[in-house]
Structures are given as structure tokens and as C-alpha cells.
Short mmCIF file of C-alpha atoms in Angstrom, two decimals:
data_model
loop_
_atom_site.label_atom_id
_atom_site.label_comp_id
_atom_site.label_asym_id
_atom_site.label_seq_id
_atom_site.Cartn_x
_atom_site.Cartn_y
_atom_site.Cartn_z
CA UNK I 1 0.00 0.00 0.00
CA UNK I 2 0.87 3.71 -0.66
CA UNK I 3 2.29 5.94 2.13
CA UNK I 4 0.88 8.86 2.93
CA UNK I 5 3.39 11.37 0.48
CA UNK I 6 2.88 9.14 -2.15
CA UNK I 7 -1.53 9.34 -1.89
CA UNK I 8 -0.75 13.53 -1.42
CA UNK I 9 1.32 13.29 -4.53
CA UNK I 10 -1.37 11.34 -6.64
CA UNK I 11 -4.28 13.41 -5.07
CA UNK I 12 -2.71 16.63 -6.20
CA UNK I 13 -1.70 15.19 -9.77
CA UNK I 14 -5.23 14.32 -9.97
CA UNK I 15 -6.12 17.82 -9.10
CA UNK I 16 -3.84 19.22 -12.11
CA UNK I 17 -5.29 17.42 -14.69
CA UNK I 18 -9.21 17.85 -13.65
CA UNK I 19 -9.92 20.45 -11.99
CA UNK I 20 -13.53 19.81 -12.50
CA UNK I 21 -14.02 17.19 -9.91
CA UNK I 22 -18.03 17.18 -10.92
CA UNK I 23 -19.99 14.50 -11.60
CA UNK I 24 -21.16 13.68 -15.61
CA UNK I 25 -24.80 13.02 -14.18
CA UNK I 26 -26.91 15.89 -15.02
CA UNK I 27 -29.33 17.05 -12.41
CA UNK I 28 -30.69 20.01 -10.79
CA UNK I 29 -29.18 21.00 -7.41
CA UNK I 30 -32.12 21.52 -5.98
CA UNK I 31 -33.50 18.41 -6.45
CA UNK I 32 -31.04 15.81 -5.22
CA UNK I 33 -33.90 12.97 -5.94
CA UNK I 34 -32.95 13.91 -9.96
CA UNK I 35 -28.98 12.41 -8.74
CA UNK I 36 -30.36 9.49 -6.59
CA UNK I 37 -32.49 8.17 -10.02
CA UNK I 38 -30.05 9.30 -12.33
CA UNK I 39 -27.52 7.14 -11.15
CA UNK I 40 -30.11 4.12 -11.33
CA UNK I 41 -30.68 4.65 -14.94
CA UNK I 42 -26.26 4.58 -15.27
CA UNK I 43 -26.59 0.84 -14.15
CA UNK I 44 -25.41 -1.17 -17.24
CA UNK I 45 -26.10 2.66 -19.63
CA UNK I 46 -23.41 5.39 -20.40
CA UNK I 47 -24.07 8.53 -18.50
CA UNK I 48 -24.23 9.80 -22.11
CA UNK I 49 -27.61 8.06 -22.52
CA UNK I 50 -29.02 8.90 -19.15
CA UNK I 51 -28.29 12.65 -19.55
CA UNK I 52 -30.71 12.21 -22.78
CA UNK I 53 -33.25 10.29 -21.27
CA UNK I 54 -33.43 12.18 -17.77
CA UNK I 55 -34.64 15.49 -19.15
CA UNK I 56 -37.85 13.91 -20.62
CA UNK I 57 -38.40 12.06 -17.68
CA UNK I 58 -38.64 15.19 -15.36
CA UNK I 59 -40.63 17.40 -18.08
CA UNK I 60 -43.45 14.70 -17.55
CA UNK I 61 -42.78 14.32 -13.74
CA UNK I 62 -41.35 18.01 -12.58
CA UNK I 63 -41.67 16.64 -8.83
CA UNK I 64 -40.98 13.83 -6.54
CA UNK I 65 -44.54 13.91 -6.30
CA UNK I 66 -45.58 13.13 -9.83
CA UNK I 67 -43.21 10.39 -9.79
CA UNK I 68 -44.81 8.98 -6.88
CA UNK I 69 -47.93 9.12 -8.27
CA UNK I 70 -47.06 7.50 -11.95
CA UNK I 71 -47.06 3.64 -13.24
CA UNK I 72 -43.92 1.60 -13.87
CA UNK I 73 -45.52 1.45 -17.10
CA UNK I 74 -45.58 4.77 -17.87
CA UNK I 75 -41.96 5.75 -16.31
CA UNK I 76 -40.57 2.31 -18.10
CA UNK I 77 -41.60 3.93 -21.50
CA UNK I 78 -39.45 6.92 -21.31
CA UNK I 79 -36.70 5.06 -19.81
CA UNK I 80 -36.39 1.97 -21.89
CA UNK I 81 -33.58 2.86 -23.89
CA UNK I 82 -31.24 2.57 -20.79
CA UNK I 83 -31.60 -1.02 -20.15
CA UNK I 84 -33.05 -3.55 -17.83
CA UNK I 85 -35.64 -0.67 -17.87
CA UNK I 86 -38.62 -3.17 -15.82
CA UNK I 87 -36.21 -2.75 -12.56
CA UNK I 88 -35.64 0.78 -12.66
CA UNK I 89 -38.62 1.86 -13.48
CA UNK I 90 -40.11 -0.38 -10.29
CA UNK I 91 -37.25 1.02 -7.97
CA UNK I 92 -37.79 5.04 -9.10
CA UNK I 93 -41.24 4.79 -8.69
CA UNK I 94 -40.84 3.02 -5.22
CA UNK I 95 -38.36 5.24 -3.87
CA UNK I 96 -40.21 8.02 -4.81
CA UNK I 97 -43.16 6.99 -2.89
CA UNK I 98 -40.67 6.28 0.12
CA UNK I 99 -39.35 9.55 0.24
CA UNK I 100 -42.48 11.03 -0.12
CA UNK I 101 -44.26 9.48 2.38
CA UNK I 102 -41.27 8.66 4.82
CA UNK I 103 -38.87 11.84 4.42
CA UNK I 104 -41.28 13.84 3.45
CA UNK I 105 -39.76 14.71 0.15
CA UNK I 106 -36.26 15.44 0.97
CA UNK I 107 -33.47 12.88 0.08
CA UNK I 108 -32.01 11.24 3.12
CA UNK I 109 -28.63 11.99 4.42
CA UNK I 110 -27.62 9.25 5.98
CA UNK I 111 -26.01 5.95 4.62
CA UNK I 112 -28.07 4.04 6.68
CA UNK I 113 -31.35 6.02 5.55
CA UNK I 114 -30.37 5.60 2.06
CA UNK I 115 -29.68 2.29 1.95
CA UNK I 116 -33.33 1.90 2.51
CA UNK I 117 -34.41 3.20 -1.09
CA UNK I 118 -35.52 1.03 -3.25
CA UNK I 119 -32.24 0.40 -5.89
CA UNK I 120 -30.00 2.04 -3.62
CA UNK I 121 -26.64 0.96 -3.00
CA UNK I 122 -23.57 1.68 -1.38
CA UNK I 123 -22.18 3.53 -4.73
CA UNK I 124 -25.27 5.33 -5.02
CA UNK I 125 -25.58 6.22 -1.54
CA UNK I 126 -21.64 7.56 -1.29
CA UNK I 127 -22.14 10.10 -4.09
CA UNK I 128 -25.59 11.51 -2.58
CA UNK I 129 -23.55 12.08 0.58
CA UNK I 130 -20.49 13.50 -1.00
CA UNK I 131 -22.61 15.50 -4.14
CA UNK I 132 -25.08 16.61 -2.21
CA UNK I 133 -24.61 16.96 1.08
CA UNK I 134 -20.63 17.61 1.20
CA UNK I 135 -19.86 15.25 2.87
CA UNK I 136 -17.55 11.94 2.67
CA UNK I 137 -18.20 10.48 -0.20
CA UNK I 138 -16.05 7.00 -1.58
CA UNK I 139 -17.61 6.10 -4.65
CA UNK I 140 -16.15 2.88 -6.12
CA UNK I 141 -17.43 2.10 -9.33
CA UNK I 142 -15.47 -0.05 -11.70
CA UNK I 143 -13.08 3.00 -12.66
CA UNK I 144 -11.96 3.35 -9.41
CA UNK I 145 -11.59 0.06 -8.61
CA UNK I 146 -9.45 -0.81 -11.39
CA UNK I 147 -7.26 2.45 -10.82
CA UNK I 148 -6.94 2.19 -7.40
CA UNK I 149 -6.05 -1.25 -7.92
CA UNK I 150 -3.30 -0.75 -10.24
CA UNK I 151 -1.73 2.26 -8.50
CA UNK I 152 -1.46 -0.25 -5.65
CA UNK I 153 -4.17 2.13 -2.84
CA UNK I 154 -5.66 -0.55 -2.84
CA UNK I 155 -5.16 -4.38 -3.20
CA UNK I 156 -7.20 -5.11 -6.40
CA UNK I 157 -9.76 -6.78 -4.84
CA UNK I 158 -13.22 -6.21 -7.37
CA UNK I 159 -15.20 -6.20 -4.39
CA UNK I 160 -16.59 -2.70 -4.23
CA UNK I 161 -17.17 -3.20 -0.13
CA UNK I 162 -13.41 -4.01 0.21
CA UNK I 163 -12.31 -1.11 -1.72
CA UNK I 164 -14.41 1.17 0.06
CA UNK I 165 -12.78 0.12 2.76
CA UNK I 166 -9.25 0.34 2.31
CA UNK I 167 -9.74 3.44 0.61
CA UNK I 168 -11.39 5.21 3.54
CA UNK I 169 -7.79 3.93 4.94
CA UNK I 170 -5.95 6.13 3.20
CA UNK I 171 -7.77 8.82 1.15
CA UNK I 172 -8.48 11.89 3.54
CA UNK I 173 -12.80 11.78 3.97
CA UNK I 174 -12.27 15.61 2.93
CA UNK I 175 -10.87 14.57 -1.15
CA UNK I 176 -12.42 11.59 -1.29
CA UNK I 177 -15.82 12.67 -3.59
CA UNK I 178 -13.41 14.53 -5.37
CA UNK I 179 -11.08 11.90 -5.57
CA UNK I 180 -13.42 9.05 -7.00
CA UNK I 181 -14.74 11.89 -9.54
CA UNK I 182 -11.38 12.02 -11.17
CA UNK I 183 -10.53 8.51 -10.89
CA UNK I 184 -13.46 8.49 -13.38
CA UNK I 185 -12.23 11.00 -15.58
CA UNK I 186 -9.04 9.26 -15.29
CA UNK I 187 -10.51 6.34 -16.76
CA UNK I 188 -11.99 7.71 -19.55
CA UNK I 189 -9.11 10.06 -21.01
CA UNK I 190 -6.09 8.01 -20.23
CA UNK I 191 -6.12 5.12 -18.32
CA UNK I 192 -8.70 3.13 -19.87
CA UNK I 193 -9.62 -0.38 -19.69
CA UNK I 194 -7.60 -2.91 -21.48
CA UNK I 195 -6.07 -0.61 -23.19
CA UNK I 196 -3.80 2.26 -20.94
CA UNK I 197 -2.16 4.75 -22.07
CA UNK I 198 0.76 4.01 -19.45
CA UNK I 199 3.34 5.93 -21.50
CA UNK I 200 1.72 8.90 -21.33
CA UNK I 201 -0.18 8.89 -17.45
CA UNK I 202 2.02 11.45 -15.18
CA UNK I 203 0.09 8.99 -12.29
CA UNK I 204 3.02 6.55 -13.38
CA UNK I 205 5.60 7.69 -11.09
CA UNK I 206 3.61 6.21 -8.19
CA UNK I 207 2.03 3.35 -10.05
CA UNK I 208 2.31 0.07 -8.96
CA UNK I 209 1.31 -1.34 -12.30
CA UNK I 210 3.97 0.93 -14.20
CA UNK I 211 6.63 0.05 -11.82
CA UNK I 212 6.04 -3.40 -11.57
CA UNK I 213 6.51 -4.18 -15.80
CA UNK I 214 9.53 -1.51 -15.78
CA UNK I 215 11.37 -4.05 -13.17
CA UNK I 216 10.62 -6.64 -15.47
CA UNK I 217 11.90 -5.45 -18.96
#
């Protein structure tokens, strides 16, 4: 594992090259349930496709309420393009009841609390709590796992739970929504899957994957 210069070093180099730590989900602010389904409709879809499909979605449903009050029929139609579209539309229309009638309309702020939503997880949860409430945030979807992984924070364990966990370890509750934002830019401009640019990543100089194939040439 890294010590604690070396995670300070890659945290800032992360910092350089995106300093737009945001999130590619597009929602409004103001209505953090937007964020919460968005991210259900990103299961197995691009956020690409989502950001297309979300807008229509909340022109026919401009409230939590409306939502609550709508078929899975009707909500699967406009969201069927993003896949597996029978289980999301049955988990946004339940959670949207839930929070109505339960948290009276506000988003939970708690992991505990939103672990209770219908379709909820812990990646899900972690980016409510670091988007929209500001606070620690460790969200570990497969970007971050394999990064993490291969710059050795972790120990490339796949298990999302495990790298949660040894991430909370050793990246500072303060970066880390920040953090797992750019570890999915990262992912996307340079260090993609099966096929990283290595040469080119200034994240080499502390990689454990890098390192590890210069020893053996």
C-alpha cells in the first residue's frame, strides 16, 4: 500500500489534470432525488444516454410527487432505452413513494437512511452524501476500482465493499468525492480499460502497475 506522500502526490496530480471534480450526471441541485435516479438509470447505460433520457423524464414528472404518483408502465416507456428498464422503473417509482411518504420529500442523508431506497446501493448512496450533502463520499465504481487497484491504494480486490474500505484507509474523507470523480475522468481520457495509455499517465511515477513491468523489462 501507498504511504501517505505518495496518496498527497497522486491526489494533487489528480487535481492538475481535472480540476472539474463534478460529476457527468446531469441534475438540478435543488433536487437531489434527480442524482439518486439518475444514477439508477447509469446501471449497465453510459451517463451519455441517461443525460438524454433524464430530461424527458422530469418534463413529464417536474416533482418527486408526480413520480410517486405515476405507473412503472408509464416511467418504463421513457426510460427503456437505458436497459433492464422493468427494474428501474419499479425502484424510481418506489423510492419516490418512500421519500415522499417517509422523508417527506427530501433525500435522506444518511447511509443508513439511504440504503433503505428502493435500488440504492452503497455507490449510489456515497455520491448523494459527497454531491449533495458535502460530505464523505467513496464512490467505487469499476473505474476506481481498477485504478486504485493498479496504483497499488488498494489491493485489487473487485469487491466494491473491500475497496471502500481500504480506501477510507488512506484517502483523507475531505478529497475523497473529489477523488473518485477524477478517478473516473481518469478512466476515460487516459487510463482506460484494457487498453492504458501508461506511457503517457504522469500517475506513473507512483504506479504500482507501471513500476512493476519496468522491473521486469
Amino acid at each position: 500500500m501507498k504511504d501517505s506522500r505518495a496518496v498527497s502526490a497522486i491526489i494533487e496530480e489528480l487535481k492538475n489534470l481535472y480540476p472539474d471534480a463534478s460529476c457527468s450526471l446531469d441534475f438540478d441541485p435543488d433536487k437531489a432525488y434527480e442524482l439518486l435516479f439518475s444514477v439508477r438509470l447509469a446501471a449497465q447505460c453510459t451517463d451519455a444516454r441517461v443525460n438524454l433520457v433524464t430530461p424527458i423524464l422530469y418534463a413529464k414528472y417536474p416533482t418527486l410527487e408526480a413520480l410517486a404518483a405515476a405507473t412503472e408502465e408509464e416511467v418504463g416507456e421513457i426510460i427503456h432505452s437505458t436497459g433492464f428498464w422493468r427494474a428501474k422503473a419499479r425502484d424510481i417509482v418506489a423510492a419516490s413513494r418512500m421519500l415522499v411518504e417517509e422523508y417527506g420529500g427530501r433525500v435522506p442523508d444518511t447511509m443508513e437512511d439511504l440504503l433503505r431506497l428502493p435500488g440504492v446501493g452503497r455507490k449510489t448512496a456515497n455520491l448523494i452524501l459527497g454531491d449533495v450533502y458535502g460530505q464523505e463520499g467513496y464512490v467505487c465504481d469499476t473505474h476506481c476500482i481498477r485504478i486504485t487497484g493498479l496504483l497499488g491504494l488498494t489491493d485489487g480486490s473487485k469487491d466494491p465493499v473491500k475497496v471502500e474500505m481500504q480506501l477510507r484507509k488512506c484517502i483523507p474523507p475531505e478529497e475523497s468525492s473529489d477523488f473518485c470523480h477524477r478517478m473516473v475522468h481518469h478512466g476515460r481520457a487516459v487510463c482506460v480499460a484494457r487498453r492504458p495509455d501508461c506511457a503517457n499517465c504522469t500517475l506513473r511515477l507512483w504506479c504500482d502497475h507501471w513500476n512493476g513491468r519496468q522491473a521486469e523489462a
